XYZ file of C-alpha atoms in Angstrom:
517
model
C -31.651 -4.100 -49.147
C -30.057 -2.229 -52.031
C -27.828 -0.140 -49.756
C -26.862 -3.240 -47.761
C -25.947 -5.203 -50.875
C -23.877 -2.355 -52.273
C -21.904 -1.982 -49.038
C -21.327 -5.709 -48.642
C -19.832 -6.093 -52.075
C -16.651 -4.328 -51.008
C -16.567 -4.487 -47.212
C -17.195 -6.956 -44.371
C -20.131 -7.764 -42.127
C -19.051 -7.752 -38.466
C -20.574 -8.271 -35.077
C -19.516 -7.150 -31.604
C -20.391 -8.961 -28.379
C -19.407 -8.279 -24.780
C -20.237 -9.404 -21.253
C -19.145 -7.580 -18.090
C -18.860 -10.449 -15.641
C -18.159 -13.976 -16.814
C -18.166 -15.638 -13.387
C -17.996 -19.165 -14.760
C -15.396 -18.334 -17.397
C -17.266 -20.196 -20.181
C -17.927 -17.178 -22.444
C -21.513 -18.441 -22.753
C -22.837 -14.872 -22.636
C -20.819 -13.611 -25.580
C -21.423 -16.827 -27.524
C -25.166 -16.436 -27.047
C -24.975 -12.855 -28.289
C -22.978 -13.973 -31.309
C -25.526 -16.680 -32.205
C -28.324 -14.106 -31.963
C -26.331 -11.735 -34.155
C -25.770 -14.505 -36.727
C -29.478 -15.291 -36.826
C -30.260 -11.606 -37.363
C -27.652 -11.405 -40.145
C -29.167 -14.470 -41.825
C -32.562 -12.815 -41.702
C -31.058 -9.928 -43.642
C -29.471 -12.309 -46.126
C -25.990 -11.617 -44.754
C -23.134 -13.657 -43.266
C -20.894 -12.386 -40.474
C -17.246 -12.633 -41.462
C -15.567 -10.610 -38.696
C -16.087 -11.111 -34.970
C -15.081 -8.714 -32.190
C -15.462 -10.055 -28.646
C -14.586 -8.583 -25.245
C -15.334 -11.206 -22.603
C -15.558 -10.311 -18.892
C -14.901 -6.614 -19.570
C -17.207 -3.802 -18.545
C -17.981 -0.974 -20.924
C -18.660 1.316 -17.964
C -15.665 0.707 -15.699
C -13.152 2.531 -17.889
C -11.123 -0.630 -18.503
C -9.705 -0.738 -22.002
C -11.608 -3.042 -24.371
C -9.005 -4.245 -26.881
C -11.456 -5.786 -29.358
C -13.673 -2.695 -29.336
C -10.657 -0.493 -30.044
C -9.672 -2.797 -32.911
C -13.214 -2.526 -34.262
C -12.944 1.264 -34.365
C -9.587 1.058 -36.149
C -11.037 -1.304 -38.757
C -14.020 1.012 -39.244
C -11.647 3.921 -39.833
C -9.783 1.756 -42.352
C -13.050 1.317 -44.288
C -13.046 -2.444 -43.682
C -16.532 -2.684 -42.113
C -19.813 -2.200 -43.943
C -22.327 -3.306 -41.305
C -21.935 -3.844 -37.569
C -24.466 -6.060 -35.827
C -24.914 -5.881 -32.054
C -27.337 -7.578 -29.715
C -28.202 -4.366 -27.813
C -26.806 -0.841 -27.570
C -25.645 -1.531 -24.011
C -23.309 -4.249 -25.341
C -21.536 -1.635 -27.426
C -21.461 1.288 -24.973
C -22.563 2.242 -21.494
C -21.146 5.732 -21.628
C -22.634 8.508 -23.737
C -19.199 10.071 -24.284
C -18.081 6.911 -26.106
C -21.179 7.018 -28.306
C -20.195 10.371 -29.801
C -16.825 9.011 -30.872
C -18.464 5.939 -32.392
C -21.062 7.985 -34.304
C -18.386 10.238 -35.726
C -16.305 7.282 -36.996
C -19.369 5.370 -38.288
C -20.733 8.344 -40.263
C -17.341 9.240 -41.698
C -16.852 5.682 -43.000
C -20.460 4.835 -43.906
C -20.805 2.037 -41.328
C -24.376 0.868 -40.686
C -25.351 -0.247 -37.155
C -27.981 -2.973 -36.627
C -29.444 -3.935 -33.198
C -31.004 -7.377 -32.695
C -33.244 -6.306 -29.807
C -34.308 -3.171 -31.677
C -35.039 -5.268 -34.768
C -33.605 -2.693 -37.126
C -30.876 -0.240 -38.022
C -29.961 2.971 -36.255
C -30.021 5.601 -38.996
C -26.964 7.569 -37.916
C -27.354 9.984 -40.819
C -30.447 11.496 -39.207
C -30.738 13.428 -35.985
C -33.527 11.122 -34.819
C -31.431 7.982 -35.410
C -28.494 9.407 -33.475
C -30.838 10.499 -30.689
C -32.244 6.968 -30.490
C -28.761 5.434 -30.050
C -27.857 8.023 -27.432
C -31.080 7.390 -25.492
C -30.582 3.605 -25.493
C -27.023 4.119 -24.275
C -28.071 6.700 -21.685
C -30.590 4.255 -20.249
C -27.828 1.626 -20.000
C -25.570 4.140 -18.268
C -28.355 4.939 -15.782
C -28.884 1.234 -15.038
C -25.153 0.715 -14.502
C -24.824 3.725 -12.213
C -27.939 2.734 -10.284
C -26.608 -0.788 -9.770
C -23.273 0.685 -8.674
C -25.054 2.836 -6.088
C -26.883 -0.201 -4.725
C -23.605 -2.088 -4.428
C -21.978 0.871 -2.658
C -24.854 1.101 -0.181
C -24.586 -2.630 0.528
C -20.800 -2.394 0.977
C -21.174 0.582 3.296
C -23.787 -1.269 5.350
C -21.431 -4.246 5.613
C -18.641 -1.947 6.764
C -20.800 -0.385 9.494
C -21.753 -3.848 10.732
C -18.162 -5.056 10.641
C -18.976 -7.717 8.043
C -16.072 -8.863 5.883
C -16.882 -7.860 2.319
C -14.433 -10.197 0.603
C -11.210 -9.478 -1.221
C -7.648 -9.945 -0.042
C -7.413 -10.742 3.655
C -6.172 -7.846 5.765
C -2.786 -8.513 7.403
C -3.304 -9.178 11.113
C -6.805 -10.604 10.722
C -8.411 -13.981 10.089
C -8.775 -17.009 12.363
C -9.429 -20.474 10.988
C -13.000 -21.536 11.792
C -12.349 -25.198 11.004
C -14.746 -25.065 8.046
C -13.785 -25.216 4.371
C -15.392 -24.256 1.096
C -14.637 -25.525 -2.394
C -13.183 -22.982 -4.817
C -12.427 -23.436 -8.502
C -8.855 -22.267 -9.072
C -9.134 -22.164 -12.903
C -12.745 -21.050 -13.571
C -12.047 -20.066 -17.177
C -10.948 -23.543 -18.180
C -13.286 -25.960 -19.947
C -15.662 -27.676 -17.486
C -13.872 -31.026 -17.715
C -10.497 -29.372 -17.052
C -11.459 -27.330 -14.000
C -9.672 -27.927 -10.723
C -11.331 -27.429 -7.339
C -9.657 -27.128 -3.977
C -10.847 -26.744 -0.401
C -9.991 -23.445 1.258
C -10.273 -22.500 4.903
C -13.142 -20.296 6.014
C -11.702 -17.517 8.177
C -13.293 -15.421 10.898
C -12.205 -11.943 9.783
C -13.418 -10.271 12.989
C -10.605 -11.835 15.048
C -6.865 -11.310 15.110
C -4.357 -13.563 13.429
C -2.227 -13.442 16.560
C 1.166 -13.951 14.883
C 0.508 -11.144 12.404
C -1.080 -8.884 15.025
C 2.041 -9.286 17.186
C 4.106 -8.316 14.158
C 2.086 -5.101 13.728
C 2.596 -4.230 17.397
C 6.319 -4.849 17.000
C 6.473 -2.400 14.087
C 4.554 0.245 16.026
C 6.738 -0.108 19.118
C 9.945 0.015 17.091
C 8.931 3.070 15.071
C 7.760 5.032 18.104
C 11.032 4.097 19.829
C 12.957 5.787 17.018
C 13.677 2.860 14.684
C 13.530 3.830 11.008
C 11.234 2.195 8.488
C 14.319 0.964 6.645
C 15.448 -0.870 9.787
C 11.970 -2.328 10.258
C 12.023 -3.638 6.689
C 15.504 -5.102 7.182
C 14.303 -6.888 10.315
C 11.248 -8.265 8.476
C 13.470 -9.602 5.696
C 15.907 -11.131 8.186
C 13.125 -13.016 9.958
C 11.408 -14.011 6.674
C 8.002 -12.653 7.669
C 5.554 -13.644 4.887
C 3.052 -11.268 3.312
C -0.643 -12.139 3.156
C -0.252 -13.337 -0.423
C 2.617 -15.611 0.553
C 0.823 -16.982 3.614
C -2.436 -17.607 1.767
C -0.741 -18.646 -1.508
C -2.782 -16.087 -3.407
C -2.136 -14.961 -6.964
C -2.932 -11.266 -7.116
C -4.616 -10.042 -10.289
C -5.599 -6.666 -11.653
C -7.759 -6.434 -14.782
C -7.421 -10.217 -15.129
C -3.621 -9.972 -15.267
C -1.301 -11.384 -12.638
C 0.351 -8.671 -10.543
C 3.960 -9.137 -9.547
C 4.567 -7.768 -6.055
C 7.856 -6.699 -4.539
C 7.024 -8.078 -1.088
C 7.223 -5.831 1.938
C 7.646 -2.116 1.254
C 7.608 0.958 3.473
C 4.255 2.130 2.101
C 2.754 -1.285 2.906
C 3.902 -1.048 6.521
C 2.567 2.503 6.767
C -0.793 1.562 5.260
C -1.279 -1.345 7.674
C -0.305 0.703 10.734
C -2.619 3.590 9.809
C -5.545 1.423 8.733
C -8.714 2.145 10.700
C -9.227 -1.604 11.097
C -5.851 -1.922 12.874
C -7.198 0.408 15.564
C -10.457 -1.573 15.763
C -12.642 0.644 13.566
C -14.703 -0.345 10.529
C -13.823 1.577 7.397
C -15.310 2.222 3.999
C -13.257 3.703 1.163
C -10.510 4.751 3.541
C -12.813 6.495 6.043
C -14.037 5.295 9.431
C -17.665 4.183 9.094
C -18.060 2.930 12.677
C -15.712 3.047 15.655
C -14.711 0.223 17.990
C -16.227 -2.594 15.945
C -13.307 -4.992 16.518
C -10.704 -5.572 19.193
C -7.902 -3.160 18.308
C -4.449 -4.474 17.404
C -2.912 -1.150 18.429
C -4.680 1.587 20.355
C -6.155 4.623 18.644
C -3.699 6.811 20.578
C -0.723 4.779 19.359
C -1.995 4.972 15.800
C -2.436 8.730 15.966
C 1.073 9.093 17.382
C 2.318 7.143 14.364
C 0.253 9.331 12.053
C 1.871 12.470 13.462
C 5.299 10.861 13.145
C 4.731 9.887 9.503
C 3.487 13.400 8.734
C 6.730 14.920 10.029
C 8.324 16.526 6.939
C 11.819 16.275 8.441
C 11.704 12.467 8.602
C 14.291 10.861 6.362
C 12.379 8.729 3.885
C 14.964 8.279 1.147
C 16.598 4.942 0.609
C 20.190 4.635 1.715
C 22.549 2.461 3.657
C 20.734 0.833 6.565
C 23.190 0.210 9.429
C 23.725 -3.483 10.163
C 25.971 -3.048 13.197
C 25.115 -1.926 16.707
C 27.332 1.176 16.826
C 27.700 2.205 13.181
C 26.945 5.904 12.568
C 26.286 6.437 16.299
C 29.566 5.734 18.145
C 31.853 8.783 18.281
C 35.497 9.027 17.237
C 37.639 9.633 20.326
C 40.504 11.070 18.253
C 38.595 13.722 16.293
C 36.464 14.634 19.319
C 34.288 16.792 17.099
C 31.181 14.659 16.725
C 32.570 12.500 13.926
C 30.931 9.076 13.932
C 32.190 5.595 13.153
C 31.223 3.356 10.294
C 32.135 -0.217 9.369
C 34.772 -1.254 6.845
C 36.168 -4.707 6.180
C 39.791 -5.806 6.219
C 40.559 -9.416 5.305
C 36.845 -10.218 5.751
C 36.893 -8.833 9.310
C 34.664 -5.868 10.181
C 36.238 -2.830 11.857
C 34.790 0.437 13.095
C 36.648 3.380 11.592
C 36.216 7.130 11.808
C 33.949 8.285 8.999
C 35.839 11.575 8.594
C 39.487 10.492 8.725
C 39.542 6.698 8.930
C 41.376 6.185 12.230
C 40.396 4.666 15.610
C 40.043 1.232 13.994
C 38.235 -1.145 16.386
C 37.026 -4.732 15.768
C 33.257 -4.413 15.269
C 32.259 -7.789 16.702
C 34.230 -7.195 19.906
C 32.917 -3.651 20.312
C 29.285 -4.661 19.762
C 29.562 -7.551 22.233
C 31.135 -5.314 24.878
C 28.394 -2.680 24.530
C 25.695 -5.374 24.576
C 27.091 -6.806 27.815
C 27.372 -3.322 29.307
C 23.785 -2.390 28.460
C 22.400 -5.722 29.667
C 24.274 -5.407 32.943
C 22.600 -2.045 33.511
C 19.152 -3.262 32.497
C 19.451 -6.285 34.797
C 19.856 -4.147 37.913
C 16.847 -3.717 40.252
C 16.726 0.033 39.578
C 16.321 -0.452 35.798
C 12.790 0.862 36.190
C 14.330 4.295 36.754
C 15.330 4.319 33.088
C 11.720 4.374 31.929
C 10.382 7.829 30.984
C 7.843 9.380 33.302
C 4.729 10.543 31.450
C 2.343 12.302 33.811
C 1.252 15.038 31.444
C -2.291 15.679 30.240
C -3.844 13.575 27.504
C -3.295 15.141 24.106
C -5.351 15.257 20.928
C -3.216 13.485 18.332
C -5.610 14.198 15.495
C -5.498 17.919 16.239
C -1.700 17.851 16.367
C -1.576 16.026 13.055
C -3.866 18.607 11.449
C -1.809 21.445 12.950
C 1.414 20.002 11.543
C -0.110 19.882 8.049
C -1.323 23.469 8.437
C 2.140 24.619 9.498
C 3.675 23.024 6.425
C 1.092 24.781 4.248
C 1.983 28.076 5.932
C 5.661 27.561 5.089
C 4.797 26.879 1.455
C 2.535 29.939 1.338
C 5.293 32.126 2.772
C 7.673 30.856 0.088
C 5.141 31.672 -2.641
C 4.688 35.174 -1.236
C 8.456 35.646 -1.174
C 8.795 34.505 -4.786
C 6.047 36.966 -5.732
C 7.947 39.788 -3.922
C 5.068 40.274 -1.487
C 7.280 39.644 1.570
C 11.015 40.157 2.061
C 13.633 37.572 3.074
C 13.620 38.365 6.837
C 9.852 37.861 6.902
C 10.242 34.531 5.079
C 12.910 33.366 7.531
C 10.783 34.387 10.508
C 7.733 32.536 9.149
C 9.769 29.403 8.516
C 11.507 29.461 11.902
C 8.225 30.021 13.739
C 6.581 27.094 11.952
C 9.613 24.827 12.434
C 9.740 25.631 16.138
C 6.096 24.662 16.589
C 6.603 21.468 14.532
C 9.498 20.530 16.815
C 7.256 21.127 19.855
C 4.558 18.873 18.381
C 7.085 16.111 17.748
C 8.434 16.340 21.298
C 4.937 16.427 22.777
C 3.859 13.413 20.723
C 6.904 11.367 21.617
C 6.557 12.123 25.309
C 2.812 11.411 25.379
C 3.197 8.162 23.444
C 5.549 6.943 26.166
C 7.446 4.711 23.770
C 10.950 4.515 25.150
C 13.190 1.951 23.422
C 13.003 -0.050 26.663
C 9.255 0.450 27.244
C 8.468 -3.294 27.073
C 11.570 -4.478 29.000
C 9.554 -5.653 31.979
C 7.258 -7.802 29.832
C 10.057 -10.397 29.751
C 11.494 -12.552 32.562
C 15.050 -11.297 32.049
C 16.759 -8.440 30.267
C 18.656 -10.897 28.084
C 15.479 -12.593 26.836
C 14.037 -9.176 26.024
C 17.216 -8.182 24.178
C 17.099 -11.336 22.052
C 13.557 -10.481 20.959
C 14.570 -7.054 19.601
C 15.363 -6.103 16.049
C 18.809 -4.694 15.330
C 17.261 -1.282 14.762
C 15.598 -1.383 18.179
C 18.873 -2.439 19.854
C 20.587 0.524 18.241
C 17.930 2.851 19.652
C 18.385 1.345 23.127
C 22.114 2.066 23.021
C 21.552 5.626 21.788
C 18.946 6.243 24.488
C 21.106 5.003 27.371
C 24.668 5.996 26.593
C 27.162 7.915 24.463
C 29.740 5.458 23.138
C 33.210 6.672 22.102
C 35.867 4.543 20.407
C 39.406 5.571 21.424
C 42.620 5.750 19.383
C 45.089 3.019 20.378
C 48.001 3.519 17.995
C 49.209 1.257 15.183
C 49.646 -2.341 16.244
C 48.333 -1.766 19.771
C 46.454 -4.769 21.169
C 44.708 -3.231 24.184
C 41.693 -5.141 25.577
C 38.405 -3.969 24.131
C 37.371 -2.499 27.514
C 40.266 -0.018 27.232
C 39.352 1.011 23.693
C 35.793 2.143 24.482
C 34.248 4.687 26.825
C 30.576 4.596 27.748
C 29.082 7.834 29.047
C 25.638 7.075 30.517
C 22.752 9.363 29.719
C 20.886 7.810 32.651
C 22.136 6.280 35.945
C 25.583 4.835 35.300
C 25.588 1.368 33.642
C 27.865 -1.138 35.295
C 30.518 -2.605 33.057
C 30.693 -6.396 32.865
C 33.112 -7.963 35.271
C 35.797 -10.343 34.145
């Protein structure tokens, strides 16, 4: 008691309490620890004056414990004489953290008392330090062992196709008609808690509206539409995210997460998810195949995977064309491949040559004329002739995807060898051209095998016009580019020629009929 009394005369008595999971939000666990610590302090003739509490925070998950870090800072500032804990596993569950604590405690003469041990850890002796390490090591073992059991249970759920909880996957979840009561503010005082009834969903079945949306994305992308155009179409149609549909507040480490809505990586993740193709997955890997009805086929998904892996794809943000012909229609004056873009004059949109600025054509009139021209062609009985013929052998998408990655690695290796003067420039160029040629072959093979022409689903609709109305602007642009080369002609200043005389349409397939007056 003499050492204790001497230390207390100038510095504080503190306790630390922590609980990993406070499911009810009442902090009863940490309060109970604190009461036990106070009783132990009273038995020593001491009074706790400083409390450090981390509620609902694990010492083993790596999440920062703000109160624990403050405790260490106060120990280093020589503010703490004695620290009382309920058990060593409340202070640490990681042996690496123990070493830091011991170093700070010894340097600042902090004594550590454990309620369950019924005594002090003598950190000035090797045996005392060993005892603290062993108690912590046992806690670490228990935590790891429990984690392994949870992982095994989660993996078993995944193999069986059982929904393991968490945020609902986009495209899945059908209302069962049942509800369950959920407390929406579990950390409030019991009398202030609010409960609400939430739908119980069958997560083995498609949410048909969302599943149709996923198929739309896949069809558009394989038809040549860019991710930027897909995102623009989603925004235009106000497609809600899962969080918006379910009115969920997303949290990470007990803090609300602000989301930016739909993003390209979100679309990619959903399309390439094993669950989207009907497979159960665990930690990003397929644990069992064909557990659910697929939203998109495995072949379609692998074609998308190869497409996303293409290093030549343009992924940078930039101007996403809003008009049907922008950056695709040719300038009939330059006649050198220059394309048209849209500029506004007195709030009216005009197509103009991107290189020089001539061949000005009213954008609304031009787009309507091309739309009528394309629809006239697609409404003819022989429109089926426009569909691509895919009679080739079935291909291994996964192998092609792996080969594309290998080819990219070979290009990088050749560059490293060149930089190290182990190969000369001609050898580098040859290696790059050989790899690029094979990558181009893989892309062509994938596109042909996928059979996703921009008009692949035309005949799923009663009329060509109904089909056209269902398309995104990006998909319409791909249809035009697939069927015709459009050229806007120079007409001279002040000329008011009809729109039909200011545009030429060169069909890439059987000649489209122009609309009749």
